[in-house]
Short mmCIF file of C-alpha atoms in Angstrom, two decimals:
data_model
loop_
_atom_site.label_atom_id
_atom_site.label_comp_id
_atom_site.label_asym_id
_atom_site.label_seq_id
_atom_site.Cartn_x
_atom_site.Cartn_y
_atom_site.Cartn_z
CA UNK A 1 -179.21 87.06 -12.06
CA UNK A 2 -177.75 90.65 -12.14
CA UNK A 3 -177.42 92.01 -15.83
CA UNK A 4 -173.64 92.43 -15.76
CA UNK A 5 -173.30 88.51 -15.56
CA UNK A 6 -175.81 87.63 -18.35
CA UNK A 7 -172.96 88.85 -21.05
CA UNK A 8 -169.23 88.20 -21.74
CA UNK A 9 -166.24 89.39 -23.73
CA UNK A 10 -166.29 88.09 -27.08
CA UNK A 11 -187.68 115.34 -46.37
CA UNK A 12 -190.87 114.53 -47.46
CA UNK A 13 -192.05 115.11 -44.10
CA UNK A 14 -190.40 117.48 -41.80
CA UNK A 15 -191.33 117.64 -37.83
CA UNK A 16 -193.40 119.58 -36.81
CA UNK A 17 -191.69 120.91 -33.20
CA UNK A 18 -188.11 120.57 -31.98
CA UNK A 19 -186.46 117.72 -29.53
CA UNK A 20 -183.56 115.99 -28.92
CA UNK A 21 -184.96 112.74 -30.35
CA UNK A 22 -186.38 114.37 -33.58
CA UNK A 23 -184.27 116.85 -34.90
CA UNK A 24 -183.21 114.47 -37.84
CA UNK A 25 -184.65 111.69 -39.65
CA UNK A 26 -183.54 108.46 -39.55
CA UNK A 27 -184.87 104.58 -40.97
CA UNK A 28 -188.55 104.36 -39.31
CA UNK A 29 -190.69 100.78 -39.32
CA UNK A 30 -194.39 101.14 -38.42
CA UNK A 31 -195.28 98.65 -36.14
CA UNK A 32 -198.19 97.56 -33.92
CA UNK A 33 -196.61 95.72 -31.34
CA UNK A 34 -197.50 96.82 -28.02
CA UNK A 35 -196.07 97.91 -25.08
CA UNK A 36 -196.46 98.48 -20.95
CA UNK A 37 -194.94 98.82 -18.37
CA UNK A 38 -196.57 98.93 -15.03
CA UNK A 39 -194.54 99.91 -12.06
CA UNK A 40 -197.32 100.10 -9.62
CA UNK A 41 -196.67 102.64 -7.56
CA UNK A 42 -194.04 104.41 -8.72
CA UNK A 43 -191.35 103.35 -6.03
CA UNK A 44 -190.07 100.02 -7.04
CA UNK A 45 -189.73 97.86 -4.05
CA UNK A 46 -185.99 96.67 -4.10
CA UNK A 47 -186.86 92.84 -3.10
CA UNK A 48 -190.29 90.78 -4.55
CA UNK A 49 -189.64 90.52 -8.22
CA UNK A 50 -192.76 88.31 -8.45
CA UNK A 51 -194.56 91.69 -7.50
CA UNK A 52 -193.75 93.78 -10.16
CA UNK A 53 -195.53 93.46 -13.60
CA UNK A 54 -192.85 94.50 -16.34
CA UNK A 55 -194.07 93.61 -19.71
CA UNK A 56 -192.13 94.54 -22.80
CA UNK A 57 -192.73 94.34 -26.43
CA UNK A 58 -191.08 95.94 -29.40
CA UNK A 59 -190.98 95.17 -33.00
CA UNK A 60 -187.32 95.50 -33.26
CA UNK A 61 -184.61 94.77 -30.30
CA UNK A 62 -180.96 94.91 -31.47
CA UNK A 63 -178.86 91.97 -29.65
CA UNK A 64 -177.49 92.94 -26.59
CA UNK A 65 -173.91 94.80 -26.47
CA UNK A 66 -170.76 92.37 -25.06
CA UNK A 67 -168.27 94.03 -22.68
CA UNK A 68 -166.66 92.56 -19.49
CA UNK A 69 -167.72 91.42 -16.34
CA UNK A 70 -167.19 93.57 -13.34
CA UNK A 71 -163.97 94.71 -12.05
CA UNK A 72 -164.80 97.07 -9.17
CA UNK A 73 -167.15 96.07 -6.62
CA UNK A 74 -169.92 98.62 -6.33
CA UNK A 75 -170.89 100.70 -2.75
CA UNK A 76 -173.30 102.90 -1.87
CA UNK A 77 -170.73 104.23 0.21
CA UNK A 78 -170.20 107.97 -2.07
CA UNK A 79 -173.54 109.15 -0.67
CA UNK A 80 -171.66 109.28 2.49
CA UNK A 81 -168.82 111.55 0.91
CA UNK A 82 -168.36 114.78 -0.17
CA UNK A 83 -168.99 115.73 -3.46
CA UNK A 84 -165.58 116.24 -4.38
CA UNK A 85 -164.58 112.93 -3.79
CA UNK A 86 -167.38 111.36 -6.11
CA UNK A 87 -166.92 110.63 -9.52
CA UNK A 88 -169.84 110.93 -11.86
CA UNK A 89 -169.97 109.38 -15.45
CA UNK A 90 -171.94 111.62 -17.69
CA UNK A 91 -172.98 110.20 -21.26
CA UNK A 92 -174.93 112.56 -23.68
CA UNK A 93 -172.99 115.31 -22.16
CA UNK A 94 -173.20 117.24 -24.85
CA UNK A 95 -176.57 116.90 -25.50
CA UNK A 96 -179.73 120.04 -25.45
CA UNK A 97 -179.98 118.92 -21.55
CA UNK A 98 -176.72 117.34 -20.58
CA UNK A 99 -174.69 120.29 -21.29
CA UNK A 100 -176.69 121.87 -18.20
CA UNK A 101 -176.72 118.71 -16.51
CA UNK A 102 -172.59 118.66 -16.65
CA UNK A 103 -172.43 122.35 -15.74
CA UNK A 104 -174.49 122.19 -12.52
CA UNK A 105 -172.75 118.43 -11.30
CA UNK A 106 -169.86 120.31 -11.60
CA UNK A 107 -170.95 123.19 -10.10
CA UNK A 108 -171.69 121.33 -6.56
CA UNK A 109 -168.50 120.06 -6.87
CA UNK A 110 -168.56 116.42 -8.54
CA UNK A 111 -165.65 115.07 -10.04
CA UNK A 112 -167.52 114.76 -13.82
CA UNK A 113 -166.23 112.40 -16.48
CA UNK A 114 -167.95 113.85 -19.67
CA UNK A 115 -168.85 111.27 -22.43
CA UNK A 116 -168.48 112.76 -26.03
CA UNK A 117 -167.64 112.18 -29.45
CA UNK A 118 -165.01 113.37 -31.38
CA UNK A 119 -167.80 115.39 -33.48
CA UNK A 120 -170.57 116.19 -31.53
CA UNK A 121 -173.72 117.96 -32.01
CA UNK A 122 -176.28 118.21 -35.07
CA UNK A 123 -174.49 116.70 -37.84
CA UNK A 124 -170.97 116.46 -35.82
CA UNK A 125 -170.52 120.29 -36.27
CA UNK A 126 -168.04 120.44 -32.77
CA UNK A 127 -164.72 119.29 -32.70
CA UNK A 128 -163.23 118.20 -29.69
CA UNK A 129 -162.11 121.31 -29.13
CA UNK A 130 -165.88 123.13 -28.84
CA UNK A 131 -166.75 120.49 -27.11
CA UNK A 132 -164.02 120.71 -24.36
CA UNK A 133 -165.22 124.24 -24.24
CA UNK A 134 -169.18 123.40 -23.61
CA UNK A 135 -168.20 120.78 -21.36
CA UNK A 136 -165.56 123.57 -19.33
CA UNK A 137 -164.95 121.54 -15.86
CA UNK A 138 -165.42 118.42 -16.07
CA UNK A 139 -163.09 116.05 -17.60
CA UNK A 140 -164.02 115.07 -21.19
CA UNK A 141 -163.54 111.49 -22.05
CA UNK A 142 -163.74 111.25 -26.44
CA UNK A 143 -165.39 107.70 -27.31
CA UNK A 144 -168.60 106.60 -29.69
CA UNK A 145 -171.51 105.09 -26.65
CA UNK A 146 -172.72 102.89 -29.09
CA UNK A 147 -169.68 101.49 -29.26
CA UNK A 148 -169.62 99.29 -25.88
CA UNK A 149 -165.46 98.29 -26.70
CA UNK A 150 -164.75 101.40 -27.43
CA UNK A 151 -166.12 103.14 -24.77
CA UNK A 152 -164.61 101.01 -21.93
CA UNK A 153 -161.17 101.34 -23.67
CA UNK A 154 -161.26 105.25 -23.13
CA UNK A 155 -162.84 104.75 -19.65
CA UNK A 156 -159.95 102.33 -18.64
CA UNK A 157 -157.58 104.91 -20.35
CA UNK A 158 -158.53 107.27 -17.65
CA UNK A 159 -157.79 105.25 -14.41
CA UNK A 160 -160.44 106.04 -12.35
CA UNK A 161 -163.38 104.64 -10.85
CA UNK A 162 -166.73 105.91 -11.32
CA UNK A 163 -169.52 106.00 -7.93
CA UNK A 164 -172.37 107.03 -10.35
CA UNK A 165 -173.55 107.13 -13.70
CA UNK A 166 -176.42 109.96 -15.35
CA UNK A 167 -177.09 109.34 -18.66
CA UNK A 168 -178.64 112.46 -20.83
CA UNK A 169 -178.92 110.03 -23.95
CA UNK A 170 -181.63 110.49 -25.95
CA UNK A 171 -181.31 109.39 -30.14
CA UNK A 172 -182.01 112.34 -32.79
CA UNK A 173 -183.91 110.86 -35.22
CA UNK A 174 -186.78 108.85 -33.59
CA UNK A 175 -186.40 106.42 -35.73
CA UNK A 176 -186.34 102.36 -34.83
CA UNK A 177 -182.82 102.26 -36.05
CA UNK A 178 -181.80 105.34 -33.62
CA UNK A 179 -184.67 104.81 -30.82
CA UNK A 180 -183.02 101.53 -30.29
CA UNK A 181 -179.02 102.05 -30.95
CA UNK A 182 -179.29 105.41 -28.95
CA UNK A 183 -182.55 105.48 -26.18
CA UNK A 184 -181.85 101.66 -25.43
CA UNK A 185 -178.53 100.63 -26.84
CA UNK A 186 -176.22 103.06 -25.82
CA UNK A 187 -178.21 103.61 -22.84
CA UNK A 188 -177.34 100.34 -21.65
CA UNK A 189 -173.65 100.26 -23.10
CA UNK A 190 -173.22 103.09 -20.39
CA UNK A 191 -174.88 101.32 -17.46
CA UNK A 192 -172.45 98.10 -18.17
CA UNK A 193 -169.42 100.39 -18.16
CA UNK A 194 -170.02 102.09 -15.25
CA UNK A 195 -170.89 98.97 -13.28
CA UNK A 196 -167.83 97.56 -14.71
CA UNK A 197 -165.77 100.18 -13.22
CA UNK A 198 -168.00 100.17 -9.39
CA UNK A 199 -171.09 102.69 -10.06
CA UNK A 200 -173.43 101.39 -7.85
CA UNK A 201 -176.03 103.99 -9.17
CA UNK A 202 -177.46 105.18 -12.27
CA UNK A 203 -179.56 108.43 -12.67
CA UNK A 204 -181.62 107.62 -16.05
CA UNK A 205 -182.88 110.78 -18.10
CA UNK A 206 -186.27 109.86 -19.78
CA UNK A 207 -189.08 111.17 -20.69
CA UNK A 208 -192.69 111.41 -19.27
CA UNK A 209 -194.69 110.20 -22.86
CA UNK A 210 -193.16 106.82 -22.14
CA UNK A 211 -196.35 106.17 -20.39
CA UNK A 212 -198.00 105.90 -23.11
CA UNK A 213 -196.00 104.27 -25.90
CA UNK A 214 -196.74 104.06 -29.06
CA UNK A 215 -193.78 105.22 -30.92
CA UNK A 216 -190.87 103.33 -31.17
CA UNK A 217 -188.27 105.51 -29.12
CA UNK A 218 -190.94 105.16 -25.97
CA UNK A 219 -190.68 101.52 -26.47
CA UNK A 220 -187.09 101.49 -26.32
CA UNK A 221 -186.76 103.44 -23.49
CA UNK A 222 -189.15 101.63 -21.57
CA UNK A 223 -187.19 98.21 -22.25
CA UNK A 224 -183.95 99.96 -20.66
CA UNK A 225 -186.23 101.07 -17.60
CA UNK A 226 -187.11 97.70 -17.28
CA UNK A 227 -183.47 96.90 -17.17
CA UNK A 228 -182.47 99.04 -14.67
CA UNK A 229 -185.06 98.40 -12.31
CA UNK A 230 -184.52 94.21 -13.01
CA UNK A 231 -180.68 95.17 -11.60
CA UNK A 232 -181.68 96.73 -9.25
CA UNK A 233 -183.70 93.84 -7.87
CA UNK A 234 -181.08 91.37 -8.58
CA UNK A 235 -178.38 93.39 -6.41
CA UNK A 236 -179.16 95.30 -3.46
CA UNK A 237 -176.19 97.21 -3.58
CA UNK A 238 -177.34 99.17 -7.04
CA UNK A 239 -179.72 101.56 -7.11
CA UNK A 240 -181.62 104.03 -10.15
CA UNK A 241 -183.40 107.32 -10.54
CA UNK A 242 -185.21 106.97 -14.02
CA UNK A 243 -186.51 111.25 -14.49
CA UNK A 244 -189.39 111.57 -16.94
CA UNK A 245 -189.48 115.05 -17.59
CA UNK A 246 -192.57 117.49 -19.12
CA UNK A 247 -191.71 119.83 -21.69
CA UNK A 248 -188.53 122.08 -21.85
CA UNK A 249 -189.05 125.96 -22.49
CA UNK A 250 -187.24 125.37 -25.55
CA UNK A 251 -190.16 123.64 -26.98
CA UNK A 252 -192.16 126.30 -26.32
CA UNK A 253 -190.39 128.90 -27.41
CA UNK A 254 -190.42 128.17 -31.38
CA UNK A 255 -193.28 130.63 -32.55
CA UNK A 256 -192.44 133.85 -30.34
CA UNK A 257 -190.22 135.13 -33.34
CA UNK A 258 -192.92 134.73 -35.77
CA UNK A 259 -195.53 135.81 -33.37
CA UNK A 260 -193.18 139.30 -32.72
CA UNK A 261 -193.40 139.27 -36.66
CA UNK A 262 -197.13 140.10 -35.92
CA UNK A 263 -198.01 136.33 -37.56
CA UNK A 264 -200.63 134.31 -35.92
CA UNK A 265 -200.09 131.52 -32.95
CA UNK A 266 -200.71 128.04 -34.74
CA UNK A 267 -202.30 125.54 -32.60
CA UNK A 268 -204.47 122.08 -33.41
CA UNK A 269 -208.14 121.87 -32.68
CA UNK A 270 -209.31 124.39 -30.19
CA UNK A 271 -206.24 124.44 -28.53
CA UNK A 272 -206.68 122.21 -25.49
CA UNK A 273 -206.24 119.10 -26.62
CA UNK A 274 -202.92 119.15 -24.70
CA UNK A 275 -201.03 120.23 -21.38
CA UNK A 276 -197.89 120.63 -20.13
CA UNK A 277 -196.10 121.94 -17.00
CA UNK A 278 -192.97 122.69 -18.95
CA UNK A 279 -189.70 122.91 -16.65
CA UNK A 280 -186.93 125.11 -17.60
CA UNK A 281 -183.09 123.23 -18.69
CA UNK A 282 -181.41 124.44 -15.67
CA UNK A 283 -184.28 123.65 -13.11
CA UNK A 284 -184.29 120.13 -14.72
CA UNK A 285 -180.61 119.87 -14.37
CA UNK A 286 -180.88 120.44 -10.56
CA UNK A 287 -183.30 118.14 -9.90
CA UNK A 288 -180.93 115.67 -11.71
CA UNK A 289 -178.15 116.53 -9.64
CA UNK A 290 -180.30 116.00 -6.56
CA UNK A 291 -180.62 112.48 -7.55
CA UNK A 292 -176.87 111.65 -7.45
CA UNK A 293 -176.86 112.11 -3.33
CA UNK A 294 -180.72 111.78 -2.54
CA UNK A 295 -181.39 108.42 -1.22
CA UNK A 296 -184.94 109.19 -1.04
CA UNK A 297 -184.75 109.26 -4.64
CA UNK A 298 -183.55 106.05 -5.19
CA UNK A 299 -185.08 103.25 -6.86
CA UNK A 300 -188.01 105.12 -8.03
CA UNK A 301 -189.46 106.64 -11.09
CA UNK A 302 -189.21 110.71 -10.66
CA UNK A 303 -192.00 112.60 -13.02
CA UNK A 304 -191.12 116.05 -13.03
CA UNK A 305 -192.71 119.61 -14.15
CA UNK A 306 -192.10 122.74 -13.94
CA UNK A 307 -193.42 125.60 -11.03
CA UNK A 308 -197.03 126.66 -12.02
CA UNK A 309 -200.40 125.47 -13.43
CA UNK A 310 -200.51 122.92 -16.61
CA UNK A 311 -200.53 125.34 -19.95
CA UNK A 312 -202.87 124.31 -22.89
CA UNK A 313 -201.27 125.30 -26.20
CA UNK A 314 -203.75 128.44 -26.06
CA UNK A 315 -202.99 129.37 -22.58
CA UNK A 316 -199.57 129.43 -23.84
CA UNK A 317 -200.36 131.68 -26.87
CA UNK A 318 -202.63 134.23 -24.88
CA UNK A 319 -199.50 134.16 -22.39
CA UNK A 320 -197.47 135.58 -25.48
CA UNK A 321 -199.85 138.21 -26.70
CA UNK A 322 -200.12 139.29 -23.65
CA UNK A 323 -196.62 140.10 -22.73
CA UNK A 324 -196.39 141.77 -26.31
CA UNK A 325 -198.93 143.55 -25.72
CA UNK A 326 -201.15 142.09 -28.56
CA UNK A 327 -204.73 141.75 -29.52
CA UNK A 328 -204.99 137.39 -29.42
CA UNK A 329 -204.61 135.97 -32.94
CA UNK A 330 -204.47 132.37 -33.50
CA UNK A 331 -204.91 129.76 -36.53
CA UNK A 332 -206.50 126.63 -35.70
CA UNK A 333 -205.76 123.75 -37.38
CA UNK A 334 -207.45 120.98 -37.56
CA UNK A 335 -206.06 117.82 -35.73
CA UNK A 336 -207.83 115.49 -38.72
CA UNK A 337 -205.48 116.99 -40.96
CA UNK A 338 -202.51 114.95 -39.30
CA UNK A 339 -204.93 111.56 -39.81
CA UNK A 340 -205.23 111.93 -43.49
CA UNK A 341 -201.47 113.05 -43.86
CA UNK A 342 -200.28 109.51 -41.70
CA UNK A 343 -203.20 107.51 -43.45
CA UNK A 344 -201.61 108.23 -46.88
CA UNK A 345 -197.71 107.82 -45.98
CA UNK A 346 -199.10 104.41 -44.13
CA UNK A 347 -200.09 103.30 -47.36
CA UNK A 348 -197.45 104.48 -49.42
CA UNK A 349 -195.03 102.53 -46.80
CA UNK A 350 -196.54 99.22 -47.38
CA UNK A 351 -195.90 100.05 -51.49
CA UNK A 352 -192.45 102.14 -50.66
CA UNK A 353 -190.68 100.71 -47.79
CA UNK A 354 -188.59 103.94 -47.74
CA UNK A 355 -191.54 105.87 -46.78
CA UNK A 356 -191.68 104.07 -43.44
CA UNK A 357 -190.07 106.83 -41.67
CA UNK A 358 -191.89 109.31 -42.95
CA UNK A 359 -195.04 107.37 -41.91
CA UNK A 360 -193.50 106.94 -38.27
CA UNK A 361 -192.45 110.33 -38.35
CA UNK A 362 -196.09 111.91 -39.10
CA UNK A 363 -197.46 109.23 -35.83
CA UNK A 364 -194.84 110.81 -34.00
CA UNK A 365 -195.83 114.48 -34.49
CA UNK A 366 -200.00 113.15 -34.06
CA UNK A 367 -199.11 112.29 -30.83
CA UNK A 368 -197.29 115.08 -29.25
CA UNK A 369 -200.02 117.04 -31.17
CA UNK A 370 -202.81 115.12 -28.83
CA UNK A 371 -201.24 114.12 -25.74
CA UNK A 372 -200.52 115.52 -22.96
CA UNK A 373 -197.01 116.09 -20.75
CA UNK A 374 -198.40 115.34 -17.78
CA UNK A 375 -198.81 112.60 -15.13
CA UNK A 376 -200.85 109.72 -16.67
CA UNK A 377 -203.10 108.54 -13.98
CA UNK A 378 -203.35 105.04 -13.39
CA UNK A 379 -207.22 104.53 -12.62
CA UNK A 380 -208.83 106.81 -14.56
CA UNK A 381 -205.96 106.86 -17.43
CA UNK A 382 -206.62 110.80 -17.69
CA UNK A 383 -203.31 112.76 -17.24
CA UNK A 384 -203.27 114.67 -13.86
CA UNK A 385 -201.65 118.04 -13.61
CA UNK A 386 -202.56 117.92 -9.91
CA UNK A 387 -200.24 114.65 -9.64
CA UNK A 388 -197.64 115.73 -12.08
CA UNK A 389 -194.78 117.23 -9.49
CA UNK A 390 -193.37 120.45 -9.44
CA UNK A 391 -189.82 121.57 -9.18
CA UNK A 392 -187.62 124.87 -9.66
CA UNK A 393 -188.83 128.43 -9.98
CA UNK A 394 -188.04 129.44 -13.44
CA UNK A 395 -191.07 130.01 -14.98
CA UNK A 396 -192.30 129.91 -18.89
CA UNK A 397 -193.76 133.88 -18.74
CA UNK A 398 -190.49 134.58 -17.28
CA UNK A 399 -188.96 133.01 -20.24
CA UNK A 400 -191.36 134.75 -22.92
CA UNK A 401 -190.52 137.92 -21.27
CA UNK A 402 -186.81 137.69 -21.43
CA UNK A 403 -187.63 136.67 -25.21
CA UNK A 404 -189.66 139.42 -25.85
CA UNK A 405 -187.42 141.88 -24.35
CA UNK A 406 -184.59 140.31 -26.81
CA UNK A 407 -182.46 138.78 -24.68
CA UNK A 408 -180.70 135.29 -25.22
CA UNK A 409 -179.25 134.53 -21.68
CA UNK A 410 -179.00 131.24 -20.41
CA UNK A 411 -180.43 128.53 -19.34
CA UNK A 412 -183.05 129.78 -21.88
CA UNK A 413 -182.46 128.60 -25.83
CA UNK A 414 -184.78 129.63 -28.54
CA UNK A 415 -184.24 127.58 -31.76
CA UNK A 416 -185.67 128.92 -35.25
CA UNK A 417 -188.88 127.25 -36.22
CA UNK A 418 -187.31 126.71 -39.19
CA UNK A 419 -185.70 124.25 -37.60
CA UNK A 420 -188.89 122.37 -36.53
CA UNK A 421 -191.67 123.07 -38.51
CA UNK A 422 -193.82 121.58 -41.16
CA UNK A 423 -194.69 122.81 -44.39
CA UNK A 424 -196.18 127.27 -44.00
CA UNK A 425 -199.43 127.91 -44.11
CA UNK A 426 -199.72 131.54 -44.87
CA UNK A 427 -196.61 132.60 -43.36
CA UNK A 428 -196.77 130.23 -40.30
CA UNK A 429 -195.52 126.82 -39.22
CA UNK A 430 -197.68 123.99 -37.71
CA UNK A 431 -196.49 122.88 -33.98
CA UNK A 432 -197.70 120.27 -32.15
CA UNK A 433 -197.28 119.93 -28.10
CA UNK A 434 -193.86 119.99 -27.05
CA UNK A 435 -192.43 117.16 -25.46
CA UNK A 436 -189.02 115.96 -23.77
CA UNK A 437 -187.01 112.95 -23.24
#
């Protein structure tokens, strides 16, 4: 049974690095449900359900969104056309990565609907109008995706039908309330409206730590995965591109200020308890773009990195020194530090209940702090940088250099460690790997 026809009408704690899932708090609930997902090998075969293992389990799944059946008939016919005559729905357009995701779809050419609301970014600081402005080309269609009536009102305001959906969505605080409204809810609020209005493909942003979940926004976007690739099965007319990304440069890019400021690099451990091939925001949006018209990128799950070797977190600070043209100096700290700090708010949750999200919240940072952004392979359950794909040619010591130098030119974005760090030590902030999603 296809998904469209199963519904009808009817700061104690502050993060320790910057992404679009985290950059607020939200409600948090420990839990230790688990989850998997095996998609064994990474192309889903479009027919044989029975062959496919897809196991879910959260702690918390909100009930499923109504909106309308179908009233466009969905064809894989707009690979065939020109880009101009292709409409793409874009939700989280106005999100870190879907602001460069909008810019390059309509750069080829696309005919972009841009999702937003009418007060977008951190804390709804943009009117429409600044968002109109970031979102300069494509046509900007105001409506709240969590919202499933709502949003297919202003769709069916506009008139038009829609060949193929991207969604950039990606919740802000991490939480389980967010992780499930935004990374699965609203996630699948825009799949049912573009279906509804003929988009017979759906280019899913994720992330590549979903992998391994154990936080409650990788659970959630695994269970819309799931969904997608269950459609996709159940009509051979649909197809998906589900990207799980490494690390953006903007991650990485939250102690060169304090480093210039002749302050140590912070890093857990020794500094290689993690990798990452990080990919820069415009190379990502690219390979995004290529999944719109790439067949050969259909119905499969796309792990991507950046150009270049795998960086440890002291690779990446000797990278930095280097370009300044500074003696090394690092502070190490010590990854236990995080497993006392999570031990105690765990505790003080079961007595506090409004600690919970300060208890998720310090699991959340442990991990990125531990794991790394790379291919997770399946038989030896080691991550791979040799299997973790390449793409683009921006490259991080490009983007250190233009920092160093001073300039701010896009697609690179440094953000304040202030904005991302946990409580100073001495003058300097505690990161933890950077991740994506």
């Amino acid at each position: 049974m296809s998904l469209l026809s199963t519904f009808s009408s009817p700061n104690s704690l502050h993060l320790l690095h910057h992404h679009n899932h985290l950059s607020s708090l939200a409600s948090f609930h420990s839990s230790s449900s688990s989850s998997s997902i095996i998609f064994s090998p990474l192309h889903i075969p479009r027919h044989g359900l029975n062959a496919t293992k897809i196991t879910i389990a959260a702690s918390t799944s909100p009930p499923p969104p109504s909106i309308s059946k179908p009233t466009a008939s969905p064809t894989q016919s707009f690979r065939k056309r020109s880009p101009k005559d292709v409409n793409v729905l874009v939700t989280g357009s106005t999100g870190y990565i879907g602001k460069f995701v909008v810019r390059e779809l309509c750069r080829r050419g696309f005919n972009v609907v841009a999702v937003a609301r009418e007060r977008s970014g951190i804390r709804g600081r943009d009117d429409k109008a600044r968002a109109a402005e970031q979102l300069t080309g494509a046509t900007v269609c105001f409506a709240d995706v969590t919202d499933p009536d709502a949003l297919g009102r202003a769709l069916d305001a506009l008139g038009r039908p829609v060949d193929a959906v991207v969604c950039c969505l990606a919740s802000r605080g991490g939480g389980i309330s967010d992780s499930w409204k935004v990374d699965y809810g609203a996630s699948r609020n825009s799949l049912l409206a573009g279906r509804r209005l003929g988009a017979s493909h759906f280019v899913l942003l994720s992330a590549i730590c979903v992998q391994k979940p154990l936080l409650e926004f990788q659970r959630a976007k695994l269970k819309f995965e799931a969904e997608l690739v269950e459609e996709a099965l159940a009509d051979p007319g649909f197809t998906y591109s589900i990207v799980r990304p490494t690390a953006f440069f903007k991650s990485l890019g939250g102690q060169v200020e304090t480093v210039k400021d002749g302050k140590p690099y912070v890093m857990f451990g020794d500094g290689r308890l993690c990798a990452c091939k990080p990919i820069s925001e415009a190379d990502l949006a690219a390979f995004v773009a290529d999944c719109v018209m790439d067949e050969d990128k259909a119905c499969k799950i796309l792990p991507i990195g950046g150009p270049g070797k795998a960086l440890t977190p002291l690779e990446q600070g000797q990278l930095l020194f280097k370009l300044l043209g500074r003696d090394p100096k690092f502070f190490k700290v010590p990854i236990e530090v995080m497993d006392f700090v999570i031990g105690v708010l765990d505790f003080l949750a079961k007595l506090f209940p409004s600690l919970e999200d300060a208890a998720e919240f310090g699991k959340i940072g442990r991990y990125y702090a531990a794991e790394s952004m790379l291919v997770l392979d399946p038989e030896t359950r080691e991550y791979s940088a040799e299997k973790t794909p390449s793409y683009g040619k921006d490259t991080l010591e490009e983007f250190f250099a233009k920092t160093r130098l001073g300039f701010h030119v896009l697609p690179f974005t440094l953000i304040p460690i202030s904005t991302w760090s946990m409580t100073p030590w001495n003058g300097t902030s505690l990161p933890c790997q950077c991740f994506t999603g």
